Amino acid sequence: MTTPLIETPLLTLAPSTINPAILHLTLHSPPVNSLTAPLWRAILDALTLAESTSSAHALIISSALTKPVFSAGNDLRELYAPMTTEARYTEYWVLQNECLARLYGTRLFVVAAVGGACPAGGCAIAMCADRRIATRDLSIGLNEAMLGIAVPGFWHKLMETLVGRRTAERVCTMGTFMNGDEALASGLVDELVASRPLLLTRAEELCTAAVAVPATGRAGTKQSFRGGVACEWGRRERILAEAKGNWRELEKGELQGALGGVMKKLGLIGKKMFSFFEYLMGCWCLRYTMISPDRDTSTNKDDSMDLDLDIEHDDAHVHAHTVGHMSPSSPPSSESDIDLGADEQEHGEREAQFDFGDLDVGQGVGSEESVGLRESASIVSNFGSGEAKLTPTRHSTKSGQSYGQGQQGQGQKQGQGDRKRMEAEMDNLLDKGWRWGLGEGIRADEVEGW
């Protein structure tokens, strides 16, 4: 076990156990390594120490998060004018540019070991490396355009260098991500590995080969390729002028509206929940499971029930109407098919997908005379697997009864206390059950860097 050169709550810099000429820079700033000002400063300080360590000739940058995230990119709160000031933004922009310019031009041979999601600023860090290796579940790109922000000039120039002008312009202007195969084919990454543990193994191999080359020859040649760009990128006068121009754009109402809308949906402004669902409409769904404890699964009779569901939260209003069939003989859709445990099979559990992309509703389930229905929800992505549930109690007495509005009568909703319980349990679900991208769980209010 080697002694770290730097060990902070944000990152660790430590020599390799295999070769002391190789240093590991490991980011561990939960939940998603958002590039806040303190993290940019910590990266710059670590890079400065690494460069000043005469025995060091290579650097591996990776993430220690349990989630499949390299870095979620810049902290959007540093870019949203109503939440910052021109002076603070300028300081942030200078720090970021100085860090990236130093990383791009460093004498060290740098390998970015990217596991999972790598958008925006995370992608910029990776592009500054000499080599990029990634897991097959990679999602990488400069998606600033989707946030209403122009891609920084040096960022898209790096993208152009790696993938060519035509591809760079296409992906940057559309704010699209590449998956692992696409990134490998385009040249954005150099290699793919099957799993995260293999990332560091392969990164060590690449660094070992690099440090075998005489440093004067390798670093000198790298400087001739990158020195001019790195010098201009880090020139303070240029950065300050760029920051001034950027701030004028960030102050504009149109950009604030676009960025503010994204931040609200991410839970960085106001409350979370359904507005966040709408933001993730392209790759998320809410799987809504209705379970009837009295369900008789021994017959093939198709029991059906209409459910109206009204949910109001903040300014987001969702109205869903679902008609479904609860029968063992009914084939579930491919989107809602899951492996059920014995207990779930006994209760006839099936799923209904609520697609918040167009607020449409997919397959629903129920029974004609369901008393004491229990509802639960699981949230999954198109790319992930598994589920997490909340189980607030609701009741319905017959087909077509409106759900969630506190009607009087048999099986009535439990009123506002029940609503608060549902919200509290949804918070618990968000703590444990978010799946995004290729994903592990991330709360809505934790996704700071997209």
Short mmCIF file of C-alpha atoms in Angstrom, two decimals:
data_model
loop_
_atom_site.label_atom_id
_atom_site.label_comp_id
_atom_site.label_asym_id
_atom_site.label_seq_id
_atom_site.Cartn_x
_atom_site.Cartn_y
_atom_site.Cartn_z
CA MET A 1 0.00 0.00 0.00
CA THR A 2 1.55 3.29 -1.06
CA THR A 3 1.28 6.51 0.90
CA PRO A 4 -0.85 9.12 -0.91
CA LEU A 5 0.83 12.36 -1.90
CA ILE A 6 -2.55 14.08 -1.56
CA GLU A 7 -5.65 12.75 0.16
CA THR A 8 -8.69 15.02 0.44
CA PRO A 9 -12.48 14.51 0.46
CA LEU A 10 -12.43 15.38 -3.27
CA LEU A 11 -9.54 13.35 -4.67
CA THR A 12 -6.46 11.29 -3.99
CA LEU A 13 -3.04 11.41 -5.65
CA ALA A 14 -0.90 8.35 -4.98
CA PRO A 15 1.97 6.42 -6.60
CA SER A 16 1.21 3.17 -8.36
CA THR A 17 1.96 0.01 -6.41
CA ILE A 18 3.44 -1.44 -9.60
CA ASN A 19 5.63 1.40 -10.82
CA PRO A 20 6.49 4.53 -8.78
CA ALA A 21 6.89 6.49 -12.01
CA ILE A 22 3.10 6.24 -12.44
CA LEU A 23 0.74 8.32 -10.30
CA HIS A 24 -2.97 7.75 -9.81
CA LEU A 25 -5.27 10.78 -9.59
CA THR A 26 -8.59 9.44 -8.32
CA LEU A 27 -11.68 11.64 -8.18
CA HIS A 28 -14.14 10.87 -5.39
CA SER A 29 -16.46 13.83 -4.95
CA PRO A 30 -19.94 12.30 -4.53
CA PRO A 31 -22.42 11.99 -5.92
CA VAL A 32 -21.17 12.47 -9.51
CA ASN A 33 -17.80 14.28 -9.39
CA SER A 34 -19.40 17.56 -10.43
CA LEU A 35 -16.67 20.02 -11.34
CA THR A 36 -17.17 22.60 -8.64
CA ALA A 37 -14.60 25.34 -8.06
CA PRO A 38 -13.05 23.38 -5.15
CA LEU A 39 -12.69 20.27 -7.30
CA TRP A 40 -11.09 22.19 -10.17
CA ARG A 41 -8.68 23.73 -7.64
CA ALA A 42 -7.91 20.31 -6.15
CA ILE A 43 -7.20 18.85 -9.61
CA LEU A 44 -4.89 21.76 -10.45
CA ASP A 45 -3.04 21.41 -7.14
CA ALA A 46 -2.65 17.66 -7.68
CA LEU A 47 -1.35 18.22 -11.20
CA THR A 48 1.15 20.79 -9.94
CA LEU A 49 2.47 18.35 -7.34
CA ALA A 50 2.62 15.51 -9.85
CA GLU A 51 4.61 17.62 -12.32
CA SER A 52 7.02 18.68 -9.58
CA THR A 53 7.67 15.07 -8.56
CA SER A 54 10.82 14.25 -10.50
CA SER A 55 10.29 10.49 -10.34
CA ALA A 56 6.79 10.76 -11.87
CA HIS A 57 6.38 10.38 -15.63
CA ALA A 58 2.79 9.21 -16.08
CA LEU A 59 -0.60 9.99 -14.60
CA ILE A 60 -3.83 7.96 -14.57
CA ILE A 61 -7.07 9.87 -13.96
CA SER A 62 -10.06 7.84 -12.84
CA SER A 63 -13.16 7.95 -10.66
CA ALA A 64 -13.57 6.09 -7.38
CA LEU A 65 -17.35 6.54 -7.29
CA THR A 66 -19.43 3.39 -7.02
CA LYS A 67 -21.72 4.89 -9.66
CA PRO A 68 -20.58 4.50 -13.29
CA VAL A 69 -19.58 8.14 -13.63
CA PHE A 70 -16.22 9.64 -14.54
CA SER A 71 -17.40 13.22 -14.00
CA ALA A 72 -20.78 14.81 -14.65
CA GLY A 73 -19.12 18.03 -15.81
CA ASN A 74 -19.22 21.63 -14.65
CA ASP A 75 -21.38 22.57 -11.70
CA LEU A 76 -24.30 24.34 -13.41
CA ARG A 77 -24.75 26.62 -10.41
CA GLU A 78 -21.48 28.28 -11.38
CA LEU A 79 -22.91 29.06 -14.82
CA TYR A 80 -26.44 30.19 -13.94
CA ALA A 81 -26.33 33.98 -13.63
CA PRO A 82 -29.09 34.34 -10.98
CA MET A 83 -27.10 32.06 -8.65
CA THR A 84 -23.67 33.65 -9.06
CA THR A 85 -21.94 36.95 -9.85
CA GLU A 86 -19.71 38.08 -12.68
CA ALA A 87 -16.69 38.13 -10.36
CA ARG A 88 -17.35 34.63 -9.08
CA TYR A 89 -18.02 33.29 -12.56
CA THR A 90 -14.80 34.87 -13.87
CA GLU A 91 -12.81 33.26 -11.07
CA TYR A 92 -14.40 29.91 -11.86
CA TRP A 93 -13.72 30.25 -15.59
CA VAL A 94 -10.08 31.20 -15.03
CA LEU A 95 -9.55 28.26 -12.70
CA GLN A 96 -11.14 25.78 -15.11
CA ASN A 97 -9.17 27.00 -18.12
CA GLU A 98 -5.87 27.07 -16.26
CA CYS A 99 -6.44 23.51 -15.10
CA LEU A 100 -7.36 22.15 -18.53
CA ALA A 101 -4.53 24.01 -20.28
CA ARG A 102 -2.01 22.61 -17.79
CA LEU A 103 -3.39 19.12 -18.16
CA TYR A 104 -3.29 19.30 -21.95
CA GLY A 105 0.31 20.48 -22.03
CA THR A 106 1.79 18.55 -19.11
CA ARG A 107 5.07 16.68 -19.54
CA LEU A 108 3.39 13.65 -17.96
CA PHE A 109 1.91 10.88 -20.07
CA VAL A 110 -1.77 11.02 -19.08
CA VAL A 111 -4.33 8.23 -19.38
CA ALA A 112 -8.00 8.96 -18.71
CA ALA A 113 -9.65 5.77 -17.43
CA VAL A 114 -13.32 6.48 -18.04
CA GLY A 115 -16.03 4.29 -16.58
CA GLY A 116 -19.60 5.09 -17.62
CA ALA A 117 -20.89 8.62 -18.01
CA CYS A 118 -18.52 11.35 -19.14
CA PRO A 119 -20.42 14.45 -20.31
CA ALA A 120 -19.28 18.04 -20.89
CA GLY A 121 -16.43 18.98 -18.52
CA GLY A 122 -15.71 15.33 -17.85
CA CYS A 123 -15.29 14.84 -21.58
CA ALA A 124 -12.98 17.89 -21.70
CA ILE A 125 -10.71 16.38 -19.05
CA ALA A 126 -10.60 13.09 -20.92
CA MET A 127 -9.79 14.82 -24.23
CA CYS A 128 -6.78 16.51 -22.61
CA ALA A 129 -5.21 13.13 -21.87
CA ASP A 130 -2.73 11.34 -24.13
CA ARG A 131 -4.88 8.21 -24.15
CA ARG A 132 -8.50 7.49 -23.31
CA ILE A 133 -9.68 4.04 -22.35
CA ALA A 134 -13.26 3.36 -21.35
CA THR A 135 -15.74 0.72 -20.32
CA ARG A 136 -18.25 -0.46 -22.90
CA ASP A 137 -21.06 1.29 -21.07
CA LEU A 138 -19.50 4.62 -21.98
CA SER A 139 -21.62 7.71 -22.63
CA ILE A 140 -19.43 10.64 -23.66
CA GLY A 141 -19.78 13.98 -25.39
CA LEU A 142 -20.00 17.75 -25.23
CA ASN A 143 -23.70 18.31 -24.59
CA GLU A 144 -23.60 22.02 -23.75
CA ALA A 145 -25.85 22.90 -26.69
CA MET A 146 -28.68 20.98 -25.05
CA LEU A 147 -28.34 23.25 -22.02
CA GLY A 148 -28.50 26.40 -24.13
CA ILE A 149 -24.75 27.05 -23.81
CA ALA A 150 -22.19 27.24 -26.61
CA VAL A 151 -19.42 24.64 -26.43
CA PRO A 152 -16.17 26.37 -25.32
CA GLY A 153 -13.84 26.99 -28.24
CA PHE A 154 -10.88 24.93 -27.09
CA TRP A 155 -13.17 22.05 -26.20
CA HIS A 156 -14.65 21.67 -29.65
CA LYS A 157 -11.20 22.16 -31.18
CA LEU A 158 -9.97 19.17 -29.18
CA MET A 159 -12.99 17.19 -30.29
CA GLU A 160 -12.24 18.14 -33.90
CA THR A 161 -8.62 17.01 -33.50
CA LEU A 162 -9.73 13.62 -32.24
CA VAL A 163 -12.76 12.78 -34.40
CA GLY A 164 -12.52 15.10 -37.41
CA ARG A 165 -14.32 18.33 -38.21
CA ARG A 166 -17.50 16.88 -39.66
CA THR A 167 -18.20 14.52 -36.76
CA ALA A 168 -17.16 17.11 -34.16
CA GLU A 169 -19.51 19.72 -35.61
CA ARG A 170 -22.38 17.27 -35.75
CA VAL A 171 -22.13 15.99 -32.19
CA CYS A 172 -21.30 19.36 -30.64
CA THR A 173 -24.04 21.37 -32.34
CA MET A 174 -26.63 18.72 -31.50
CA GLY A 175 -25.34 18.09 -27.99
CA THR A 176 -25.33 14.34 -28.54
CA PHE A 177 -23.43 11.63 -26.72
CA MET A 178 -21.49 8.73 -28.16
CA ASN A 179 -21.68 5.26 -26.72
CA GLY A 180 -18.61 3.09 -26.36
CA ASP A 181 -18.61 1.61 -29.85
CA GLU A 182 -19.28 4.99 -31.48
CA ALA A 183 -16.55 6.70 -29.48
CA LEU A 184 -14.06 3.97 -30.38
CA ALA A 185 -14.95 4.08 -34.07
CA SER A 186 -14.68 7.87 -34.19
CA GLY A 187 -11.34 8.01 -32.39
CA LEU A 188 -12.65 9.82 -29.32
CA VAL A 189 -11.47 6.90 -27.20
CA ASP A 190 -8.56 4.59 -27.95
CA GLU A 191 -9.68 1.35 -26.32
CA LEU A 192 -12.68 -0.26 -24.65
CA VAL A 193 -12.49 -2.75 -21.80
CA ALA A 194 -15.17 -5.09 -20.53
CA SER A 195 -15.35 -3.92 -16.92
CA ARG A 196 -14.27 -1.16 -14.58
CA PRO A 197 -11.63 -3.26 -12.76
CA LEU A 198 -9.88 -3.75 -16.10
CA LEU A 199 -9.63 0.02 -16.64
CA LEU A 200 -6.79 0.54 -14.20
CA THR A 201 -5.04 -2.64 -15.27
CA ARG A 202 -4.96 -1.51 -18.88
CA ALA A 203 -4.09 2.07 -17.89
CA GLU A 204 -1.08 0.79 -15.95
CA GLU A 205 0.04 -1.18 -19.00
CA LEU A 206 -0.19 1.88 -21.26
CA CYS A 207 1.72 4.01 -18.76
CA THR A 208 4.40 1.38 -18.27
CA ALA A 209 5.00 1.34 -22.02
CA ALA A 210 5.13 5.14 -22.13
CA VAL A 211 7.62 5.58 -19.28
CA ALA A 212 9.92 3.09 -21.00
CA VAL A 213 10.44 5.74 -23.69
CA PRO A 214 13.12 8.27 -22.67
CA ALA A 215 11.31 11.20 -21.06
CA THR A 216 13.28 13.83 -22.94
CA GLY A 217 12.22 12.39 -26.27
CA ARG A 218 8.61 11.61 -25.37
CA ALA A 219 7.85 14.79 -23.42
CA GLY A 220 9.77 16.97 -25.85
CA THR A 221 7.82 15.64 -28.82
CA LYS A 222 4.56 16.06 -26.94
CA GLN A 223 5.49 19.66 -26.24
CA SER A 224 6.09 20.32 -29.92
CA PHE A 225 2.61 19.02 -30.72
CA ARG A 226 0.72 20.63 -27.84
CA GLY A 227 2.80 23.47 -26.45
CA GLY A 228 1.41 26.26 -28.62
CA VAL A 229 -2.22 25.34 -28.01
CA ALA A 230 -1.64 24.85 -24.27
CA CYS A 231 0.08 28.23 -24.00
CA GLU A 232 -2.75 30.08 -25.76
CA TRP A 233 -5.40 28.13 -23.88
CA GLY A 234 -3.93 29.14 -20.52
CA ARG A 235 -3.16 32.77 -21.42
CA ARG A 236 -4.85 34.82 -18.71
CA GLU A 237 -5.77 37.79 -20.89
CA ARG A 238 -7.56 35.49 -23.31
CA ILE A 239 -9.41 33.70 -20.51
CA LEU A 240 -10.56 36.98 -18.93
CA ALA A 241 -11.81 38.30 -22.26
CA GLU A 242 -13.63 35.03 -22.89
CA ALA A 243 -15.18 35.11 -19.43
CA LYS A 244 -16.44 38.65 -20.02
CA GLY A 245 -18.08 37.65 -23.29
CA ASN A 246 -19.53 34.51 -21.75
CA TRP A 247 -21.05 36.47 -18.89
CA ARG A 248 -22.87 38.74 -21.30
CA GLU A 249 -24.44 35.64 -22.81
CA LEU A 250 -25.24 34.10 -19.44
CA GLU A 251 -27.09 37.26 -18.42
CA LYS A 252 -29.45 37.03 -21.39
CA GLY A 253 -32.98 36.03 -20.55
CA GLU A 254 -33.20 33.39 -23.27
CA LEU A 255 -30.14 31.52 -22.04
CA GLN A 256 -31.19 31.89 -18.41
CA GLY A 257 -34.56 30.45 -19.31
CA ALA A 258 -33.02 27.44 -21.04
CA LEU A 259 -30.43 26.75 -18.36
CA GLY A 260 -32.83 27.55 -15.54
CA GLY A 261 -35.36 25.12 -16.94
CA VAL A 262 -32.79 22.35 -16.97
CA MET A 263 -31.66 23.18 -13.44
CA LYS A 264 -35.22 23.18 -12.17
CA LYS A 265 -35.80 19.79 -13.70
CA LEU A 266 -32.58 18.55 -12.13
CA GLY A 267 -33.82 19.71 -8.74
CA LEU A 268 -31.13 22.40 -8.42
CA ILE A 269 -33.85 25.05 -8.37
CA GLY A 270 -37.06 24.47 -6.44
CA LYS A 271 -38.30 20.99 -5.67
CA LYS A 272 -37.64 17.78 -7.50
CA MET A 273 -39.92 14.89 -8.45
CA PHE A 274 -42.09 15.10 -11.53
CA SER A 275 -40.40 18.01 -13.25
CA PHE A 276 -37.23 15.90 -13.12
CA PHE A 277 -39.07 12.97 -14.65
CA GLU A 278 -40.06 15.17 -17.57
CA TYR A 279 -36.46 16.24 -18.10
CA LEU A 280 -35.34 12.64 -18.39
CA MET A 281 -38.18 11.81 -20.75
CA GLY A 282 -35.86 10.55 -23.47
CA CYS A 283 -34.34 7.69 -21.51
CA TRP A 284 -36.36 7.31 -18.32
CA CYS A 285 -39.63 5.80 -17.43
CA LEU A 286 -41.62 5.38 -14.25
CA ARG A 287 -42.74 1.84 -13.92
CA TYR A 288 -45.86 1.85 -11.90
CA THR A 289 -46.86 -1.49 -10.39
CA MET A 290 -50.34 -2.28 -9.16
CA ILE A 291 -50.61 -5.27 -6.85
CA SER A 292 -53.90 -6.83 -5.85
CA PRO A 293 -53.48 -8.97 -2.72
CA ASP A 294 -56.73 -10.75 -3.55
CA ARG A 295 -55.70 -11.61 -7.09
CA ASP A 296 -56.57 -15.15 -8.07
CA THR A 297 -53.81 -16.24 -10.44
CA SER A 298 -55.16 -19.76 -10.87
CA THR A 299 -57.46 -18.71 -13.70
CA ASN A 300 -56.81 -17.15 -17.04
CA LYS A 301 -59.66 -14.70 -16.71
CA ASP A 302 -58.76 -11.22 -17.89
CA ASP A 303 -59.74 -8.80 -15.14
CA SER A 304 -59.52 -5.18 -16.17
CA MET A 305 -59.78 -1.84 -14.46
CA ASP A 306 -59.56 1.77 -15.51
CA LEU A 307 -57.50 4.00 -13.26
CA ASP A 308 -57.35 7.76 -13.30
CA LEU A 309 -54.30 9.15 -11.57
CA ASP A 310 -53.86 12.82 -10.80
CA ILE A 311 -50.57 13.95 -9.32
CA GLU A 312 -49.65 17.54 -8.62
CA HIS A 313 -46.22 18.58 -7.47
CA ASP A 314 -44.87 22.10 -7.73
CA ASP A 315 -45.82 23.39 -11.16
CA ALA A 316 -45.73 19.95 -12.76
CA HIS A 317 -49.12 18.34 -13.30
CA VAL A 318 -49.41 14.80 -14.52
CA HIS A 319 -52.68 13.18 -15.53
CA ALA A 320 -52.50 9.54 -16.44
CA HIS A 321 -55.26 7.23 -17.63
CA THR A 322 -54.51 3.56 -17.90
CA VAL A 323 -56.48 0.52 -18.95
CA GLY A 324 -54.92 -2.85 -18.36
CA HIS A 325 -55.40 -6.57 -18.11
CA MET A 326 -54.22 -8.64 -15.21
CA SER A 327 -53.95 -12.18 -16.43
CA PRO A 328 -51.15 -14.72 -16.40
CA SER A 329 -51.94 -15.36 -20.04
CA SER A 330 -51.44 -11.73 -21.05
CA PRO A 331 -47.92 -11.29 -22.41
CA PRO A 332 -46.21 -8.29 -20.82
CA SER A 333 -44.66 -5.71 -23.09
CA SER A 334 -40.93 -5.87 -23.60
CA GLU A 335 -40.56 -2.61 -21.73
CA SER A 336 -42.28 -3.85 -18.60
CA ASP A 337 -41.18 -7.46 -18.50
CA ILE A 338 -39.33 -8.36 -15.31
CA ASP A 339 -38.52 -11.50 -13.39
CA LEU A 340 -40.97 -11.85 -10.54
CA GLY A 341 -40.27 -13.62 -7.29
CA ALA A 342 -42.62 -16.30 -5.98
CA ASP A 343 -44.39 -13.86 -3.70
CA GLU A 344 -44.88 -11.39 -6.51
CA GLN A 345 -46.22 -14.11 -8.80
CA GLU A 346 -48.63 -15.17 -6.09
CA HIS A 347 -50.02 -11.65 -5.96
CA GLY A 348 -50.13 -11.29 -9.72
CA GLU A 349 -47.74 -8.35 -9.93
CA ARG A 350 -47.36 -6.68 -13.31
CA GLU A 351 -46.01 -3.37 -14.45
CA ALA A 352 -47.38 -0.33 -16.19
CA GLN A 353 -44.99 2.10 -17.82
CA PHE A 354 -45.66 5.81 -17.49
CA ASP A 355 -43.76 7.48 -20.29
CA PHE A 356 -43.21 11.08 -19.24
CA GLY A 357 -41.88 11.96 -22.67
CA ASP A 358 -45.37 12.72 -23.92
CA LEU A 359 -47.23 12.00 -20.68
CA ASP A 360 -48.68 8.94 -22.35
CA VAL A 361 -49.35 5.77 -20.45
CA GLY A 362 -48.38 2.27 -21.37
CA GLN A 363 -49.64 -1.04 -20.08
CA GLY A 364 -51.65 -0.91 -16.86
CA VAL A 365 -52.99 -3.59 -14.58
CA GLY A 366 -55.77 -3.99 -12.08
CA SER A 367 -58.92 -5.94 -11.28
CA GLU A 368 -62.64 -5.29 -11.51
CA GLU A 369 -63.30 -5.18 -7.77
CA SER A 370 -59.96 -4.38 -6.21
CA VAL A 371 -60.21 -3.37 -2.58
CA GLY A 372 -57.02 -2.31 -0.84
CA LEU A 373 -54.81 -2.05 -3.88
CA ARG A 374 -51.21 -1.46 -3.04
CA GLU A 375 -49.22 0.67 -5.44
CA SER A 376 -45.50 0.79 -5.82
CA ALA A 377 -43.14 2.40 -8.25
CA SER A 378 -39.78 1.53 -9.64
CA ILE A 379 -37.62 3.78 -11.74
CA VAL A 380 -35.26 2.39 -14.33
CA SER A 381 -33.48 3.62 -17.40
CA ASN A 382 -33.52 2.11 -20.84
CA PHE A 383 -29.90 1.15 -20.31
CA GLY A 384 -29.90 0.03 -16.69
CA SER A 385 -31.45 -2.84 -14.84
CA GLY A 386 -33.03 -3.53 -11.51
CA GLU A 387 -35.62 -1.58 -9.63
CA ALA A 388 -36.40 0.22 -6.38
CA LYS A 389 -39.84 0.59 -4.91
CA LEU A 390 -41.94 2.78 -2.70
CA THR A 391 -45.13 1.35 -1.29
CA PRO A 392 -47.57 4.00 -0.08
CA THR A 393 -51.05 2.63 0.59
CA ARG A 394 -53.93 3.63 -1.67
CA HIS A 395 -57.41 2.19 -2.03
CA SER A 396 -59.88 1.81 -4.85
CA THR A 397 -63.27 0.13 -4.71
CA LYS A 398 -64.22 -0.33 -8.32
CA SER A 399 -63.31 0.17 -11.94
CA GLY A 400 -63.00 3.76 -13.04
CA GLN A 401 -62.67 5.35 -9.61
CA SER A 402 -60.51 8.45 -9.67
CA TYR A 403 -57.35 7.85 -7.74
CA GLY A 404 -55.49 10.19 -5.40
CA GLN A 405 -58.07 12.95 -4.93
CA GLY A 406 -59.34 12.15 -1.43
CA GLN A 407 -62.86 10.94 -2.29
CA GLN A 408 -65.25 9.91 0.46
CA GLY A 409 -66.51 6.34 0.74
CA GLN A 410 -65.11 2.87 1.00
CA GLY A 411 -61.36 2.75 0.46
CA GLN A 412 -60.94 6.53 0.36
CA LYS A 413 -57.56 8.17 0.11
CA GLN A 414 -55.99 9.08 3.39
CA GLY A 415 -55.89 12.83 2.67
CA GLN A 416 -52.92 15.13 2.84
CA GLY A 417 -51.10 12.99 5.36
CA ASP A 418 -51.08 10.22 2.78
CA ARG A 419 -49.72 12.60 0.15
CA LYS A 420 -46.91 13.61 2.49
CA ARG A 421 -46.16 9.99 3.15
CA MET A 422 -45.94 9.34 -0.58
CA GLU A 423 -43.57 12.28 -1.04
CA ALA A 424 -41.43 11.12 1.87
CA GLU A 425 -41.26 7.61 0.49
CA MET A 426 -40.49 8.97 -2.96
CA ASP A 427 -37.55 10.83 -1.41
CA ASN A 428 -36.41 7.51 0.00
CA LEU A 429 -36.83 5.94 -3.42
CA LEU A 430 -34.75 8.67 -4.99
CA ASP A 431 -32.06 8.02 -2.40
CA LYS A 432 -31.88 4.36 -3.31
CA GLY A 433 -33.40 3.75 -6.66
CA TRP A 434 -32.44 6.20 -9.37
CA ARG A 435 -30.94 4.62 -12.41
CA TRP A 436 -29.71 6.83 -15.17
CA GLY A 437 -27.50 6.39 -18.20
CA LEU A 438 -25.83 3.10 -17.45
CA GLY A 439 -26.74 3.63 -14.00
CA GLU A 440 -26.55 3.37 -10.31
CA GLY A 441 -28.71 5.45 -8.04
CA ILE A 442 -28.49 9.24 -8.11
CA ARG A 443 -30.96 11.61 -6.52
CA ALA A 444 -32.51 14.29 -8.65
CA ASP A 445 -30.97 17.03 -6.53
CA GLU A 446 -27.55 15.40 -6.76
CA VAL A 447 -27.16 15.62 -10.52
CA GLU A 448 -25.36 18.93 -10.40
CA GLY A 449 -23.08 18.81 -13.36
CA TRP A 450 -25.18 18.13 -16.44
#
